[in-house]
C-alpha atoms as a PDB file:
ATOM      1  CA  ALA A   1    -274.564 -37.426 149.488  1.00  0.00           C
ATOM      2  CA  MET A   2    -270.883 -37.860 150.115  1.00  0.00           C
ATOM      3  CA  PRO A   3    -268.578 -35.387 148.406  1.00  0.00           C
ATOM      4  CA  ARG A   4    -266.763 -36.908 145.436  1.00  0.00           C
ATOM      5  CA  GLN A   5    -263.322 -36.451 147.006  1.00  0.00           C
ATOM      6  CA  GLN A   6    -264.269 -38.458 150.121  1.00  0.00           C
ATOM      7  CA  SER A   7    -265.795 -41.225 147.991  1.00  0.00           C
ATOM      8  CA  GLU A   8    -262.621 -41.529 145.916  1.00  0.00           C
ATOM      9  CA  GLY A   9    -260.509 -41.507 149.076  1.00  0.00           C
ATOM     10  CA  ARG A  10    -262.585 -44.313 150.557  1.00  0.00           C
ATOM     11  CA  ARG A  11    -262.260 -46.386 147.364  1.00  0.00           C
ATOM     12  CA  LEU A  12    -258.498 -45.842 147.392  1.00  0.00           C
ATOM     13  CA  GLN A  13    -258.305 -47.005 151.021  1.00  0.00           C
ATOM     14  CA  GLN A  14    -260.327 -50.116 150.171  1.00  0.00           C
ATOM     15  CA  PHE A  15    -258.104 -50.842 147.170  1.00  0.00           C
ATOM     16  CA  ILE A  16    -254.959 -50.501 149.284  1.00  0.00           C
ATOM     17  CA  ALA A  17    -256.432 -52.773 151.965  1.00  0.00           C
ATOM     18  CA  VAL A  18    -257.213 -55.445 149.360  1.00  0.00           C
ATOM     19  CA  GLU A  19    -253.727 -55.148 147.834  1.00  0.00           C
ATOM     20  CA  GLU A  20    -252.141 -55.556 151.275  1.00  0.00           C
ATOM     21  CA  ALA A  21    -254.298 -58.618 151.992  1.00  0.00           C
ATOM     22  CA  VAL A  22    -253.253 -60.183 148.681  1.00  0.00           C
ATOM     23  CA  GLU A  23    -249.576 -59.521 149.457  1.00  0.00           C
ATOM     24  CA  ARG A  24    -249.952 -61.165 152.892  1.00  0.00           C
ATOM     25  CA  ALA A  25    -251.657 -64.192 151.343  1.00  0.00           C
ATOM     26  CA  ILE A  26    -248.920 -64.572 148.734  1.00  0.00           C
ATOM     27  CA  ALA A  27    -246.216 -64.295 151.402  1.00  0.00           C
ATOM     28  CA  ALA A  28    -247.953 -66.968 153.501  1.00  0.00           C
ATOM     29  CA  LEU A  29    -248.176 -69.322 150.528  1.00  0.00           C
ATOM     30  CA  GLU A  30    -244.540 -68.764 149.623  1.00  0.00           C
ATOM     31  CA  ALA A  31    -243.457 -69.442 153.210  1.00  0.00           C
ATOM     32  CA  ARG A  32    -245.482 -72.650 153.273  1.00  0.00           C
ATOM     33  CA  GLN A  33    -243.977 -73.798 149.976  1.00  0.00           C
ATOM     34  CA  ALA A  34    -240.433 -72.865 150.996  1.00  0.00           C
ATOM     35  CA  THR A  35    -240.369 -75.449 153.772  1.00  0.00           C
ATOM     36  CA  PRO A  36    -241.573 -78.876 152.670  1.00  0.00           C
ATOM     37  CA  PRO A  37    -243.055 -81.156 155.304  1.00  0.00           C
ATOM     38  CA  ARG A  38    -240.853 -83.860 156.808  1.00  0.00           C
ATOM     39  CA  ASP A  39    -240.424 -87.134 154.943  1.00  0.00           C
ATOM     40  CA  VAL A  40    -241.215 -85.582 151.567  1.00  0.00           C
ATOM     41  CA  HIS A  41    -239.972 -87.253 148.397  1.00  0.00           C
ATOM     42  CA  CYS A  42    -239.628 -86.021 144.843  1.00  0.00           C
ATOM     43  CA  PHE A  43    -242.579 -87.247 142.777  1.00  0.00           C
ATOM     44  CA  ILE A  44    -240.205 -87.809 139.834  1.00  0.00           C
ATOM     45  CA  CYS A  45    -237.161 -89.653 141.245  1.00  0.00           C
ATOM     46  CA  LEU A  46    -238.867 -90.712 144.503  1.00  0.00           C
ATOM     47  CA  GLU A  47    -235.841 -89.633 146.550  1.00  0.00           C
ATOM     48  CA  GLY A  48    -235.868 -87.218 149.461  1.00  0.00           C
ATOM     49  CA  GLY A  49    -233.269 -84.690 150.406  1.00  0.00           C
ATOM     50  CA  ASP A  50    -232.838 -80.973 150.478  1.00  0.00           C
ATOM     51  CA  GLY A  51    -233.908 -78.669 147.714  1.00  0.00           C
ATOM     52  CA  LEU A  52    -237.408 -79.985 147.117  1.00  0.00           C
ATOM     53  CA  VAL A  53    -239.783 -77.343 145.828  1.00  0.00           C
ATOM     54  CA  SER A  54    -243.557 -77.277 145.724  1.00  0.00           C
ATOM     55  CA  GLN A  55    -245.208 -77.241 142.334  1.00  0.00           C
ATOM     56  CA  GLY A  56    -248.073 -75.139 143.619  1.00  0.00           C
ATOM     57  CA  CYS A  57    -250.449 -77.672 142.132  1.00  0.00           C
ATOM     58  CA  GLY A  58    -253.634 -79.040 143.615  1.00  0.00           C
ATOM     59  CA  CYS A  59    -251.914 -82.198 144.859  1.00  0.00           C
ATOM     60  CA  ARG A  60    -252.646 -83.087 148.437  1.00  0.00           C
ATOM     61  CA  GLY A  61    -250.098 -84.161 150.979  1.00  0.00           C
ATOM     62  CA  THR A  62    -246.558 -84.471 149.699  1.00  0.00           C
ATOM     63  CA  SER A  63    -247.285 -85.388 146.069  1.00  0.00           C
ATOM     64  CA  GLY A  64    -246.524 -81.941 144.676  1.00  0.00           C
ATOM     65  CA  PHE A  65    -242.814 -81.708 145.556  1.00  0.00           C
ATOM     66  CA  ALA A  66    -239.837 -82.246 143.245  1.00  0.00           C
ATOM     67  CA  HIS A  67    -236.146 -81.484 142.859  1.00  0.00           C
ATOM     68  CA  PRO A  68    -235.537 -78.594 140.435  1.00  0.00           C
ATOM     69  CA  GLU A  69    -233.041 -80.801 138.552  1.00  0.00           C
ATOM     70  CA  CYS A  70    -235.672 -83.514 138.100  1.00  0.00           C
ATOM     71  CA  LEU A  71    -238.148 -80.947 136.791  1.00  0.00           C
ATOM     72  CA  GLU A  72    -235.572 -79.680 134.296  1.00  0.00           C
ATOM     73  CA  LYS A  73    -234.875 -83.218 133.039  1.00  0.00           C
ATOM     74  CA  MET A  74    -238.570 -83.985 132.781  1.00  0.00           C
ATOM     75  CA  ALA A  75    -239.245 -80.736 130.901  1.00  0.00           C
ATOM     76  CA  ALA A  76    -236.378 -81.404 128.489  1.00  0.00           C
ATOM     77  CA  ALA A  77    -237.577 -84.961 127.866  1.00  0.00           C
ATOM     78  CA  SER A  78    -241.148 -83.856 127.248  1.00  0.00           C
ATOM     79  CA  SER A  79    -240.086 -81.165 124.781  1.00  0.00           C
ATOM     80  CA  ASP A  80    -237.705 -83.446 122.837  1.00  0.00           C
ATOM     81  CA  PRO A  81    -239.301 -86.751 121.763  1.00  0.00           C
ATOM     82  CA  GLN A  82    -235.853 -88.222 121.018  1.00  0.00           C
ATOM     83  CA  GLU A  83    -234.600 -87.687 124.588  1.00  0.00           C
ATOM     84  CA  GLU A  84    -235.434 -90.294 127.193  1.00  0.00           C
ATOM     85  CA  PHE A  85    -236.136 -89.316 130.752  1.00  0.00           C
ATOM     86  CA  GLU A  86    -233.941 -91.081 133.294  1.00  0.00           C
END
């Protein structure tokens, strides 16, 4: 039988290793989302340009990118039935 202190130390090492793996995975996802692929267009206004951000959705290809301004307008329009989205 392993002494209790060693068992707790091993669990702590495993926990830290898992936490570090999660942090690396998050950093990789953020880096991938920070740089959209070439020829990407906003799914709302259908225009390209700088500043497109990934929605982190399950869309494949380039369907999940939008301009932050377009997202704000869409959110405002969906929360206020009197406001039209342009």
